Structures are given as C-alpha cells and as structure tokens.
mmCIF file of C-alpha atoms (C1' of nucleotides) in Angstrom:
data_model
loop_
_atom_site.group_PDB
_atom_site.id
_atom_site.type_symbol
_atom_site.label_atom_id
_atom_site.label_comp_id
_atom_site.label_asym_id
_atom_site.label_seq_id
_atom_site.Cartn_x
_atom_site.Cartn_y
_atom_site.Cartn_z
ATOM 1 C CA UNK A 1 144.152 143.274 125.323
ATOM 2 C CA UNK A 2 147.598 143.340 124.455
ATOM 3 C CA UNK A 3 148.933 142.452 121.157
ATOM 4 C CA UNK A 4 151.798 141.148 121.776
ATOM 5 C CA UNK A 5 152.925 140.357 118.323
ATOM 6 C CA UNK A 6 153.892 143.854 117.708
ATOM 7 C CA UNK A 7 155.634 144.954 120.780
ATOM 8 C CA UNK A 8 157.455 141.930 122.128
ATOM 9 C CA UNK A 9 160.055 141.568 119.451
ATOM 10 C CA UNK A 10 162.763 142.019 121.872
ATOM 11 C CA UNK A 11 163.728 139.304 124.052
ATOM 12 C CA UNK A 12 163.121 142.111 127.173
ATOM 13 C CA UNK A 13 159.180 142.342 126.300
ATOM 14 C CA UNK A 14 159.119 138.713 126.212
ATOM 15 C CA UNK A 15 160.194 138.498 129.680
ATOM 16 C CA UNK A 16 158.005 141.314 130.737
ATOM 17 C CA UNK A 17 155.119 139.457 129.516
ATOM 18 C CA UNK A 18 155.570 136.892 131.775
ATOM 19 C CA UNK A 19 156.039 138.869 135.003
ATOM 20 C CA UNK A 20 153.287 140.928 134.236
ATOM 21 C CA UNK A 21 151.367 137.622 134.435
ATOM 22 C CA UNK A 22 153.037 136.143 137.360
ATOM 23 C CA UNK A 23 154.737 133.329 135.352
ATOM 24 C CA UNK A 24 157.777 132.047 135.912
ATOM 25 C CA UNK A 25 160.442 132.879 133.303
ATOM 26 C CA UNK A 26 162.591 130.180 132.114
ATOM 27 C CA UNK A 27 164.322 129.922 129.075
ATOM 28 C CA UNK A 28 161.981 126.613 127.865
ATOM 29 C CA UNK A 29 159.074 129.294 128.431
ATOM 30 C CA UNK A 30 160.823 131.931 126.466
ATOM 31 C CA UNK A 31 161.222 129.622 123.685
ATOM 32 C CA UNK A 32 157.861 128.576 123.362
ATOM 33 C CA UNK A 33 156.299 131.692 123.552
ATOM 34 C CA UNK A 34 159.222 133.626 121.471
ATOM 35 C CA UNK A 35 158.718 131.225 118.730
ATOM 36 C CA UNK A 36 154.831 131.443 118.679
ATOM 37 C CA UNK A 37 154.855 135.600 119.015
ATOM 38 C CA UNK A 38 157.640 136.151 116.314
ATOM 39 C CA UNK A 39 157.846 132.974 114.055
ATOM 40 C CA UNK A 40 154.842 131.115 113.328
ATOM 41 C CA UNK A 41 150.815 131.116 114.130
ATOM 42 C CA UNK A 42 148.655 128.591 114.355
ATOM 43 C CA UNK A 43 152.052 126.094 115.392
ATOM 44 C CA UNK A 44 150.936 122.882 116.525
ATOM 45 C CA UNK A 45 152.996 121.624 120.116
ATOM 46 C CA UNK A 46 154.673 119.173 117.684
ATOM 47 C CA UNK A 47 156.152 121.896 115.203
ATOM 48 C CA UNK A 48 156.684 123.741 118.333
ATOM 49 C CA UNK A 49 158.899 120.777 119.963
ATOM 50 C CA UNK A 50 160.672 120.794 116.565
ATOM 51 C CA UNK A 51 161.693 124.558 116.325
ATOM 52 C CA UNK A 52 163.089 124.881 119.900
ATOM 53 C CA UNK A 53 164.796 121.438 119.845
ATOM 54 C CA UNK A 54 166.425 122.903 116.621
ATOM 55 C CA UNK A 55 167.798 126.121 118.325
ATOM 56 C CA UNK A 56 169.189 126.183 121.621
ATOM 57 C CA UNK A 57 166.887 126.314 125.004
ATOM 58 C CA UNK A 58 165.647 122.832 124.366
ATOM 59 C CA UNK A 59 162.733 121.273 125.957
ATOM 60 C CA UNK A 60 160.930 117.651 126.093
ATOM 61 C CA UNK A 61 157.692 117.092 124.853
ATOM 62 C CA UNK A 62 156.141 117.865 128.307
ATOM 63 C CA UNK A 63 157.907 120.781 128.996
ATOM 64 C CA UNK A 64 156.564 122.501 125.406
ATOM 65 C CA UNK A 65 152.715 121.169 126.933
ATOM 66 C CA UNK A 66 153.537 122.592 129.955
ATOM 67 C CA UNK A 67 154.526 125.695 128.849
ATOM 68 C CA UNK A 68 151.342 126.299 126.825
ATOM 69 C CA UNK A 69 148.750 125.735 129.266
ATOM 70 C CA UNK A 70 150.536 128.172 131.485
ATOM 71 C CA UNK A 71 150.622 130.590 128.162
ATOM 72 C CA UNK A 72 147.028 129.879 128.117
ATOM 73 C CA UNK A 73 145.898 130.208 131.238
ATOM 74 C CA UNK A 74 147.790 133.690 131.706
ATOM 75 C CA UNK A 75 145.989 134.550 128.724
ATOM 76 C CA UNK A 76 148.961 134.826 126.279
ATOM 77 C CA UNK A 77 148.254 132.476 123.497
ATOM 78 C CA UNK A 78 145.345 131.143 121.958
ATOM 79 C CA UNK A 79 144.160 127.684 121.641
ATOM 80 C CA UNK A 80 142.520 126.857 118.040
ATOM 81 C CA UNK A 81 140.526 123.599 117.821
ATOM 82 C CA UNK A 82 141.813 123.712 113.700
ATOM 83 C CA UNK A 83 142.163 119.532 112.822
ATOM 84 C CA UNK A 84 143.112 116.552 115.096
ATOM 85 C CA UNK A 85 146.248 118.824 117.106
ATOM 86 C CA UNK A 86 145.559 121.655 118.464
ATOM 87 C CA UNK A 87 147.192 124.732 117.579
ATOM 88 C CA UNK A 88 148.481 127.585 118.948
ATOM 89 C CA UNK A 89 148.605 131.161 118.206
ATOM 90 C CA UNK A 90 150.416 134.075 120.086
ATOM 91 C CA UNK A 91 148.563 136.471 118.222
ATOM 92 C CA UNK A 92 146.153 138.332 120.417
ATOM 93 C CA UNK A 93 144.936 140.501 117.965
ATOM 94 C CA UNK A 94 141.677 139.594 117.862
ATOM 95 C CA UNK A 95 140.688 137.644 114.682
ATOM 96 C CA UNK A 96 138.833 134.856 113.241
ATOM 97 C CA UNK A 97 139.699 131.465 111.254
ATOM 98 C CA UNK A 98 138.492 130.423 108.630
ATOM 99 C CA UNK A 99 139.281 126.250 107.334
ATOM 100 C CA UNK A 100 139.523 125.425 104.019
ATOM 101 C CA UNK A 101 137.377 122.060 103.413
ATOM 102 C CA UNK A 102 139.246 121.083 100.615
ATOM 103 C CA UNK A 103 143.101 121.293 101.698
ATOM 104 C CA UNK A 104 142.917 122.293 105.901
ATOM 105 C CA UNK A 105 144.138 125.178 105.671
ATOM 106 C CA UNK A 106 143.544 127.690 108.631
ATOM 107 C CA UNK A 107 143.641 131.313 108.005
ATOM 108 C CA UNK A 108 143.115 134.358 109.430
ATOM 109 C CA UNK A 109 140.141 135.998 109.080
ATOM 110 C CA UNK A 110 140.760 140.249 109.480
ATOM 111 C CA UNK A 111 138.366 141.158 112.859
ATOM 112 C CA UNK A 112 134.371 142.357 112.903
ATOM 113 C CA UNK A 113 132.144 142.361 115.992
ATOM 114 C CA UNK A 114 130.096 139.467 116.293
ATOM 115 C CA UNK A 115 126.242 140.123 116.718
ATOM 116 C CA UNK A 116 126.277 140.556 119.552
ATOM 117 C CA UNK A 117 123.362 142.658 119.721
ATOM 118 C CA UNK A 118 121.499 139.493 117.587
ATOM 119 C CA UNK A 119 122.993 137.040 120.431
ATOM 120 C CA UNK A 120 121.784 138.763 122.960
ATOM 121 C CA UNK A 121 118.261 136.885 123.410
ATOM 122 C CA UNK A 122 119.519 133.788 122.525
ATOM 123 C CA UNK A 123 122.338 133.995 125.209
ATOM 124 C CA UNK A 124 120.352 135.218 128.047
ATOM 125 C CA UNK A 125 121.060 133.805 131.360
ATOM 126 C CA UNK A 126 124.765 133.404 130.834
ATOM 127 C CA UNK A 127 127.951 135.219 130.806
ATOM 128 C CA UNK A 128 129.475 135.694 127.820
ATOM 129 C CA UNK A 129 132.926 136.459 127.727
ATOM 130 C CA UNK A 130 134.151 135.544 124.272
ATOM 131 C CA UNK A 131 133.324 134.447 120.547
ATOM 132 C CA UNK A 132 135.176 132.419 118.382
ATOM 133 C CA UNK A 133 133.800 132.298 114.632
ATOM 134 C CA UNK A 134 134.879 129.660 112.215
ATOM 135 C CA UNK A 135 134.014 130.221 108.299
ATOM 136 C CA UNK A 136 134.554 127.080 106.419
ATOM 137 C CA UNK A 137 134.302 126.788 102.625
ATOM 138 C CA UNK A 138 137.195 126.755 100.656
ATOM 139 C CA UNK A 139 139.906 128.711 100.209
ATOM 140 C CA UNK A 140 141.226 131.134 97.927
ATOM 141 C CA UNK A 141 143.809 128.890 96.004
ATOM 142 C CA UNK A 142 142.205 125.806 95.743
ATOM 143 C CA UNK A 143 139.260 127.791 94.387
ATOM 144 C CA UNK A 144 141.941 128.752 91.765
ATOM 145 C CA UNK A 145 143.748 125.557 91.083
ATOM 146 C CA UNK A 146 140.125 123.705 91.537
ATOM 147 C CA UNK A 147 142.149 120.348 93.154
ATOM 148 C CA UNK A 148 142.891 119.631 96.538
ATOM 149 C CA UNK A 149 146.405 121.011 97.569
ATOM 150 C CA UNK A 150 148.566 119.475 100.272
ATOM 151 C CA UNK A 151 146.660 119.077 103.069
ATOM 152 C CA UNK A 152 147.693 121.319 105.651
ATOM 153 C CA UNK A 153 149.303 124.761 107.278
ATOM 154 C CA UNK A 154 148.902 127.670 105.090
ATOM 155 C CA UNK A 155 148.051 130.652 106.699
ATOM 156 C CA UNK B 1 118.364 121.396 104.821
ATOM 157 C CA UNK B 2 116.059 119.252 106.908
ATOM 158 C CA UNK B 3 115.407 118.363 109.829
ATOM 159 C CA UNK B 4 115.662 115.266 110.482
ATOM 160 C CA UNK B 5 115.813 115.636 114.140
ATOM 161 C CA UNK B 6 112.059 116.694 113.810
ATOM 162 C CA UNK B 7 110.452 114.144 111.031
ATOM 163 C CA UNK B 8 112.482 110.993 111.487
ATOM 164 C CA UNK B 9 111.190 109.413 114.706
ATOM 165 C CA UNK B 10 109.970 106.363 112.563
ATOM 166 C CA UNK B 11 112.872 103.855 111.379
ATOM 167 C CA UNK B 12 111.413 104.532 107.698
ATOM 168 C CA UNK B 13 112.315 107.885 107.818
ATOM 169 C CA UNK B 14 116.085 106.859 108.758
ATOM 170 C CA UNK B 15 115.881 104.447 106.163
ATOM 171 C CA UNK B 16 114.572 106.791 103.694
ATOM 172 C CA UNK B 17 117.498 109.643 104.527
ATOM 173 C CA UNK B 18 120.163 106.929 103.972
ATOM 174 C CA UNK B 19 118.591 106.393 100.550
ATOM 175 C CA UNK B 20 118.743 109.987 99.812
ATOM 176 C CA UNK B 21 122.221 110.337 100.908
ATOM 177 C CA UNK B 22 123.195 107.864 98.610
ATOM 178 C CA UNK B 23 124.438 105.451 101.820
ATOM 179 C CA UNK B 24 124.133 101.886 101.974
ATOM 180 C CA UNK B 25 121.936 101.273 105.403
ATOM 181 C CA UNK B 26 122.939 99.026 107.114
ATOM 182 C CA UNK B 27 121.703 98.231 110.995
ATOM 183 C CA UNK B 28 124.405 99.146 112.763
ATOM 184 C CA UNK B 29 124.481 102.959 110.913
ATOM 185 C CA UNK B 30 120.434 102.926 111.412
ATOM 186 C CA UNK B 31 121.428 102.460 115.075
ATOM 187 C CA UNK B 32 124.127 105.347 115.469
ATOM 188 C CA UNK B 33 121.640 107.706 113.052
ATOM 189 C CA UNK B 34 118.583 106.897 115.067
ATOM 190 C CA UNK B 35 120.282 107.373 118.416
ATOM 191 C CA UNK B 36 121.489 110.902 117.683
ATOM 192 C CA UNK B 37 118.363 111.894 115.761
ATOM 193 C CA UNK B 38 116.344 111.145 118.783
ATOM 194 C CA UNK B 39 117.630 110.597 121.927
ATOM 195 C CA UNK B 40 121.169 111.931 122.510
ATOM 196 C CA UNK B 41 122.748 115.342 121.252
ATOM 197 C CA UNK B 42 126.299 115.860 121.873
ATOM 198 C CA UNK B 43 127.042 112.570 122.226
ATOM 199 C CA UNK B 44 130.613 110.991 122.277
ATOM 200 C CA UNK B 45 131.537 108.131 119.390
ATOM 201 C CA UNK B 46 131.867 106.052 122.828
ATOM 202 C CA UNK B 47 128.655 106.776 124.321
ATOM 203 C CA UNK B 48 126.939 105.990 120.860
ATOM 204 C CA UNK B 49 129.213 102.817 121.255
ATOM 205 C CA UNK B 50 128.096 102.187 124.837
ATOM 206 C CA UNK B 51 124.190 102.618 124.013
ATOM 207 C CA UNK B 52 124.204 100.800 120.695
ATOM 208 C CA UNK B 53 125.732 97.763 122.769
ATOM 209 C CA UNK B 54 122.877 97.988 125.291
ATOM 210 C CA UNK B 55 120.365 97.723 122.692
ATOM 211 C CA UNK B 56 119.969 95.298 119.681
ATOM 212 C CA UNK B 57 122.215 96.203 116.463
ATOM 213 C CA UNK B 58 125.395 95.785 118.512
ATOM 214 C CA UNK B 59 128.263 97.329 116.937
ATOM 215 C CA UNK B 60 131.799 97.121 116.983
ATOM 216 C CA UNK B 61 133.558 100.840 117.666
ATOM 217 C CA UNK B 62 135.218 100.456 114.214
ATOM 218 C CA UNK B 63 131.883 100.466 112.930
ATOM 219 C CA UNK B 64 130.935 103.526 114.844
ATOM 220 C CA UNK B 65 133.266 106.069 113.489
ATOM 221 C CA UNK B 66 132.531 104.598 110.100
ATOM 222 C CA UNK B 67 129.107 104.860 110.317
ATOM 223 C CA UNK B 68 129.524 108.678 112.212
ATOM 224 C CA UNK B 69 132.343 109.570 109.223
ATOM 225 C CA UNK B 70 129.726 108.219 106.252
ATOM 226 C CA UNK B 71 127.453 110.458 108.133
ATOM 227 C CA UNK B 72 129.557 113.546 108.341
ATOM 228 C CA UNK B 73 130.423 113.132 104.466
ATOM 229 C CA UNK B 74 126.693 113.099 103.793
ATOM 230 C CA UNK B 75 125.462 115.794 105.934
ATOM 231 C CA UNK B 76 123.539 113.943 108.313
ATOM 232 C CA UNK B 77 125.389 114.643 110.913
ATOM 233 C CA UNK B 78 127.286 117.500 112.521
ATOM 234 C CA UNK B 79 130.595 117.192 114.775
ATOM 235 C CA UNK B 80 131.575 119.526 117.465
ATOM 236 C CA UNK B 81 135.057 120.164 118.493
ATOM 237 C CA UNK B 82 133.706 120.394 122.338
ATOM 238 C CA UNK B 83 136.461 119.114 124.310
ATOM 239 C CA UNK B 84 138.838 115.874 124.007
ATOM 240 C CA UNK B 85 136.540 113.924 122.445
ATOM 241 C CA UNK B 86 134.686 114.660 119.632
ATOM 242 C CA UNK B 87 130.532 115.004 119.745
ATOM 243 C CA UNK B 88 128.476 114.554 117.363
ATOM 244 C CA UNK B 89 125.079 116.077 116.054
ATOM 245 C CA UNK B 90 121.857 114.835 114.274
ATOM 246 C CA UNK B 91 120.150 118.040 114.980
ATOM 247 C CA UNK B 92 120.208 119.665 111.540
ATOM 248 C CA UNK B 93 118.590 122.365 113.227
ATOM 249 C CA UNK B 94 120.794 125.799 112.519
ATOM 250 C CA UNK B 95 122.016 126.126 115.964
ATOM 251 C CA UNK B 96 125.450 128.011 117.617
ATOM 252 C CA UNK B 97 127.193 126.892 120.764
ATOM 253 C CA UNK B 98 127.998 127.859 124.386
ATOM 254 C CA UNK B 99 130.647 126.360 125.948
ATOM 255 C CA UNK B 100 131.067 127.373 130.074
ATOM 256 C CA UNK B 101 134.568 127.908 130.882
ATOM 257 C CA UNK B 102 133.694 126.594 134.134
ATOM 258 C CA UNK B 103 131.802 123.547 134.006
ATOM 259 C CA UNK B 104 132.570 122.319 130.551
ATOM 260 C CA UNK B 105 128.808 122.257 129.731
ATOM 261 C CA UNK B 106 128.020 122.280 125.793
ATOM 262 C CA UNK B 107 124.623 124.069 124.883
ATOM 263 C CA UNK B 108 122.551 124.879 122.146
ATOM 264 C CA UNK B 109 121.978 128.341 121.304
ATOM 265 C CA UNK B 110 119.132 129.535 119.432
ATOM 266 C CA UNK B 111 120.015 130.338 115.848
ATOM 267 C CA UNK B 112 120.813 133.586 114.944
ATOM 268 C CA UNK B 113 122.412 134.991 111.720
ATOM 269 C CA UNK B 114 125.854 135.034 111.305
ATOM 270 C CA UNK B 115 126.659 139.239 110.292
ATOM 271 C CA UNK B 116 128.111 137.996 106.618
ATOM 272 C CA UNK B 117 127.783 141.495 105.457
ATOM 273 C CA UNK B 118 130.313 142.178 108.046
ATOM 274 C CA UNK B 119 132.082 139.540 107.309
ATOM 275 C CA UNK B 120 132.036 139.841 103.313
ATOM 276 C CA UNK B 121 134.988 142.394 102.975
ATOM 277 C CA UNK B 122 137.012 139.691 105.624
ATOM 278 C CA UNK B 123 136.374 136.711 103.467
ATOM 279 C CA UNK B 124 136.764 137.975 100.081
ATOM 280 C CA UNK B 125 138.352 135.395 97.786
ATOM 281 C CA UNK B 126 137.164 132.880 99.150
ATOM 282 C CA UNK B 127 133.489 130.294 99.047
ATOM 283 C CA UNK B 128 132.651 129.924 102.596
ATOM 284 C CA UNK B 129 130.159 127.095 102.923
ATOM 285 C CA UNK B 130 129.044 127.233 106.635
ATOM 286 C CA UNK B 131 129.897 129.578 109.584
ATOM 287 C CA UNK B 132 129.975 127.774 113.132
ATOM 288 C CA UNK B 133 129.854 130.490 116.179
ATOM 289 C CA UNK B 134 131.160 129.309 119.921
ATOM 290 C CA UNK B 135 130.539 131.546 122.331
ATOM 291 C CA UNK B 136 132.214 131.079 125.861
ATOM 292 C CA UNK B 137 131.424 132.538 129.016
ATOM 293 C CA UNK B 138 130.100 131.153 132.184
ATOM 294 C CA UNK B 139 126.664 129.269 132.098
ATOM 295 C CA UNK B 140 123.659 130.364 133.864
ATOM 296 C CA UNK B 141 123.940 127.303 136.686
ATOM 297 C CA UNK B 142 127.116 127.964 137.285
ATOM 298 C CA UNK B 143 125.944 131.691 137.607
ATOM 299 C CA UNK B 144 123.628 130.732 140.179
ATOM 300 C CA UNK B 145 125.555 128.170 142.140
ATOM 301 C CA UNK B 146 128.471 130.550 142.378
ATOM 302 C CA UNK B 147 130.699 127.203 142.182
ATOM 303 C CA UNK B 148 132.105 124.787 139.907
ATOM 304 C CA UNK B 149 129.331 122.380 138.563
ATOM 305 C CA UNK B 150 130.320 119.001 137.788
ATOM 306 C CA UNK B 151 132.547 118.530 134.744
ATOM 307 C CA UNK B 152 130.418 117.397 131.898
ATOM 308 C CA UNK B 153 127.291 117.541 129.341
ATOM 309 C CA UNK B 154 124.398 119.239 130.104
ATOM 310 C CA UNK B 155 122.793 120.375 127.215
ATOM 311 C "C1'" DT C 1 165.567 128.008 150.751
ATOM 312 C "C1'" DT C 2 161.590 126.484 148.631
ATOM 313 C "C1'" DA C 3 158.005 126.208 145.568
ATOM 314 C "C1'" DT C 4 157.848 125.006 141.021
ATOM 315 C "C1'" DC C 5 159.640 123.858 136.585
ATOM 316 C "C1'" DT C 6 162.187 120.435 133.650
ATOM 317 C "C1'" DG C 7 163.061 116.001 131.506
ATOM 318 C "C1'" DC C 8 162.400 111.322 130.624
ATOM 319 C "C1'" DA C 9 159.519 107.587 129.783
ATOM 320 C "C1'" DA C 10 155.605 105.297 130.266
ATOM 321 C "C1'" DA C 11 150.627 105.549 130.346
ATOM 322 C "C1'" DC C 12 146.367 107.217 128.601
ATOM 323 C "C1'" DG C 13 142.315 108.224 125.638
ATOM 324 C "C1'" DC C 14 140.482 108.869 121.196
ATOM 325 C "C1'" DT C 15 140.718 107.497 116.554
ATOM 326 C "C1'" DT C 16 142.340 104.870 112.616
ATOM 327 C "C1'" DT C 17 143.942 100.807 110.134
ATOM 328 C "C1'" DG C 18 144.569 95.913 108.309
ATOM 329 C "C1'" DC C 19 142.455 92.045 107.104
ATOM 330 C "C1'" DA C 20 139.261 88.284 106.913
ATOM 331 C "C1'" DT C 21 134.362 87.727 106.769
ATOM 332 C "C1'" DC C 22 129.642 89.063 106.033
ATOM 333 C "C1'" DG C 23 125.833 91.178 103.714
ATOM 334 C "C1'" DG C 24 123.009 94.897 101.157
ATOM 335 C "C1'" DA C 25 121.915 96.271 96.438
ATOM 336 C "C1'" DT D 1 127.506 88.539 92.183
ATOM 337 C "C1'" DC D 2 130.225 92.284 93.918
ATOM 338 C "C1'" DC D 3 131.455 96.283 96.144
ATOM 339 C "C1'" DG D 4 131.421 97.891 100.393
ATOM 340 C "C1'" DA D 5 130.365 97.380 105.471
ATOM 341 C "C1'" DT D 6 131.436 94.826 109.731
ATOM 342 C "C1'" DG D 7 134.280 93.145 113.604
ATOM 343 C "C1'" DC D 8 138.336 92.361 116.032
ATOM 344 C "C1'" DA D 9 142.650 93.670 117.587
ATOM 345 C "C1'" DA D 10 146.550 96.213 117.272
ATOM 346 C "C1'" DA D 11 148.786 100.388 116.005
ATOM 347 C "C1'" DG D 12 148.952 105.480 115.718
ATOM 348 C "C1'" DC D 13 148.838 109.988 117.412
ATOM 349 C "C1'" DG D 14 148.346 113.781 120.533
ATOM 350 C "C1'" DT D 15 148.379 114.617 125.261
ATOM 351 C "C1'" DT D 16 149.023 113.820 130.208
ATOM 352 C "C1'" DT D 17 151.253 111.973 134.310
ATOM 353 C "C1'" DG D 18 154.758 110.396 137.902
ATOM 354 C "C1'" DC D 19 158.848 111.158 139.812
ATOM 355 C "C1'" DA D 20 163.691 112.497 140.482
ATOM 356 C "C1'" DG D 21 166.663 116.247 139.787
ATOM 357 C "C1'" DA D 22 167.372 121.167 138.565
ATOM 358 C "C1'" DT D 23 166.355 126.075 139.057
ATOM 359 C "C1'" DA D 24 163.989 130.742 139.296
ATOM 360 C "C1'" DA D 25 162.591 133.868 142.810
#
DNA sequence: TTATCTGCAAACGCTTTGCATCGGA
DNA sequence: TCCGATGCAAAGCGTTTGCAGATAA
C-alpha cells in the first residue's frame, strides 16, 4: 500500500503513479489526482471541478467523474460515503472517519486494526478484503462552542 | 435500545413506539414503520413507496421520506449508505455490514464490539455516539459461483 | 494508427421543496 | 382549534451517458 501523499509531491511521481497502474496520463488526470494527493482530502467532484477549472488543465464535469472512477478502480483514491456527494480522498494511508452529527464534519481518525480477530466468526464464509469504520458523535469544537457550526468540510 | 424488530409485530406496538418517540402517528408512517419492522430490511425509500401503494395506507413519496426522516430523528430507524440509493433499517438490532464488491449484496453481520479501547487514544476530544463498521470483500455465493451474481439485495 | 480520453449537453435517479388541503391531538 | 402531516408536481442536486472530436501510446 502506497501512500502516496508523501512521495508524489513532484509532478514526476504523479505520472509514475499512473503507469504503474496502467492508466493513461493526461493532464485532466494529473489534475484531479494532483489536487486530491497534495491539496485537499475528502474533496467532493464539485470542489474538485472548481479547483482545476481555476488553474490551468481544465476539465468538464464528466471528465473530473471520469477521472475518479479510473483513480478508483486503479486503487489510487478513496471513495467516502461522508453526506449526500461523495468524497474523495488521495490519502492511502490507511485511516478512519469519523462525522460530526452536529455540524458534518468528516475527519480523520489516526489508524488501529479492526477486530478482526472478533469478526472473524461473524464473517465466516466470505472474503474480506477491507474495513471501513465510521465513529459518529460530535466533534471536538462544537463540543466546545456547544452550537452547531457551519455545516460542512472541516477536516 | 429496543428491539422493535422483535416485539412490534402487532400494530399496537407501532402505535405505542410512535407515542414514545414523541411522533404524531399517522397511517401512512404506521405503514413505512411496520413494513421495515417486519417484512423488508434494506429497503429503498422507493420500494417502501412501491409496497405501501400495493397495500392500504397509500402514500405519496413526499410522505415517505418524511415519515423515514421523522424516523431517523427519533431512532426508529437506521439508514445505510449501501449504494445510490439510500436503505433503510428497522432492525434496532446492533448489527455491522458486508458489502460484496462483486455482487453489490448488503448483509447483516452478527454484532460484534467495536475495539473502543483501541480506538480511545484516536478519538480523544471528541463524544462519539455510535460506531458503524462495513466490511467489504467478496460474499460467500459469489465465492462459490466463481462469477458475478446478479446486481442487487440479498440480505 | 488506434484505442481511449475529453468536452458538451442532455438525461437520469434520488431526494427535497412549495403550497394548498387534511387530520391527529 | 391548531400545529403539523399529507399529496401533488416541479425543482434541485449529484452523477451518468451519447456522441463527435482530440490525443496519448
């Protein structure tokens, strides 16, 4: 498991990250994925539109929705299921999420194994290959201001 | 937490956990409560649509996301991010989820603890509430037949 | 050269909203 | 009686699709 975060600062890694997963490399592709591995997690393919039609590559709507589910098929970004849009994280350091119930926010939760030793019997009979945990509750600063904040992004 | 899924097979018992929820019970909600608490799990907002509209309350799909969203607020009833559409819950039951990568197949999984100890150091700060676990993998008849099953609920 | 990606716009599916009417408490 | 639920239809939003033209390999 790569974490590509880290190492792919440079335009060069980017594009090494997609031939080591047999995508093609176009600059729309680089955008996408250059924005979500340097800039911003948990972007939504709307904020994602925004940013790259703001800088130079430019790409339509479909092209950014294209480019993601060929980022997620290859295994290079992560779909969360967050609110109503999904969002997308180039983060593959494993972690968790946790949602804030009070203003939406979705935040990173630092990794720990799941039980998998607990899941075992329940899970018998399948495959498992991943886990996604999501804590909800609310978050650290509404539990300090005590009101709802803006609904939305924080992490 | 009850379980309604277990005690409320009569209509008084639907009636009665409106009352303690503090809802107003109306027919149309008695319908969409008393066709997740006993027939369907998982089921879409448009399949509780499509069954209330076979039987007798007949209600309009406004009235169907009302009734599911007065039902989410009081606890009654538990959504699922699944896939594009949302599903929704009556089994207060403690359960996790399996989702097959293959076939699209939603299933329960026995409830297990979730390793909070683990997770205490990860979430400090914060007042987490509720801790859903998805597990993906590959489902045991998808296993067998080798194949792609048919793209849907099975649960 | 050729398979495949891009871009535009329109379509699509799920969910929400506005408003007049109805009905439970 | 009165606040809130219902029903209809239309809008809203995120996502997908169809097709002609462009482009990476």
């Amino acid at each position: 498991m790569s974490t590509l975060r880290e190492r792919a600062d440079g335009p060069a890694e980017i594009a090494r990250a997609f031939r080591a997963a047999g995508l093609r490399y176009t600059p729309q592709r680089h955008a996408v994925l250059e924005f979500l591995a340097k800039r911003h997690r948990h972007a939504t393919a709307d904020e994602i539109l925004a940013a790259i039609n703001h800088g130079d590559p430019r790409a339509s709507r479909a092209t950014v929705y294209n480019s993601l589910h060929a980022l997620l098929d290859a295994g290079l970004v992560r779909e969360v299921g967050g609110g109503a849009a999904a969002r997308y994280d180039a983060n593959l350091h494993r972690h968790h999420h946790f949602v804030c119930d009070r203003c939406g926010a979705l935040e990173d939760i630092d990794w720990f194994d799941p039980p998998l030793t607990a899941a075992r019997k329940a899970l018998a009979g399948r495959q498992v290959t991943g886990c996604d945990m999501v804590f909800r509750g609310v978050c650290g600063s509404c539990l300090k201001s005590g009101s709802r904040a803006g609904k939305g992004e924080r992490a």
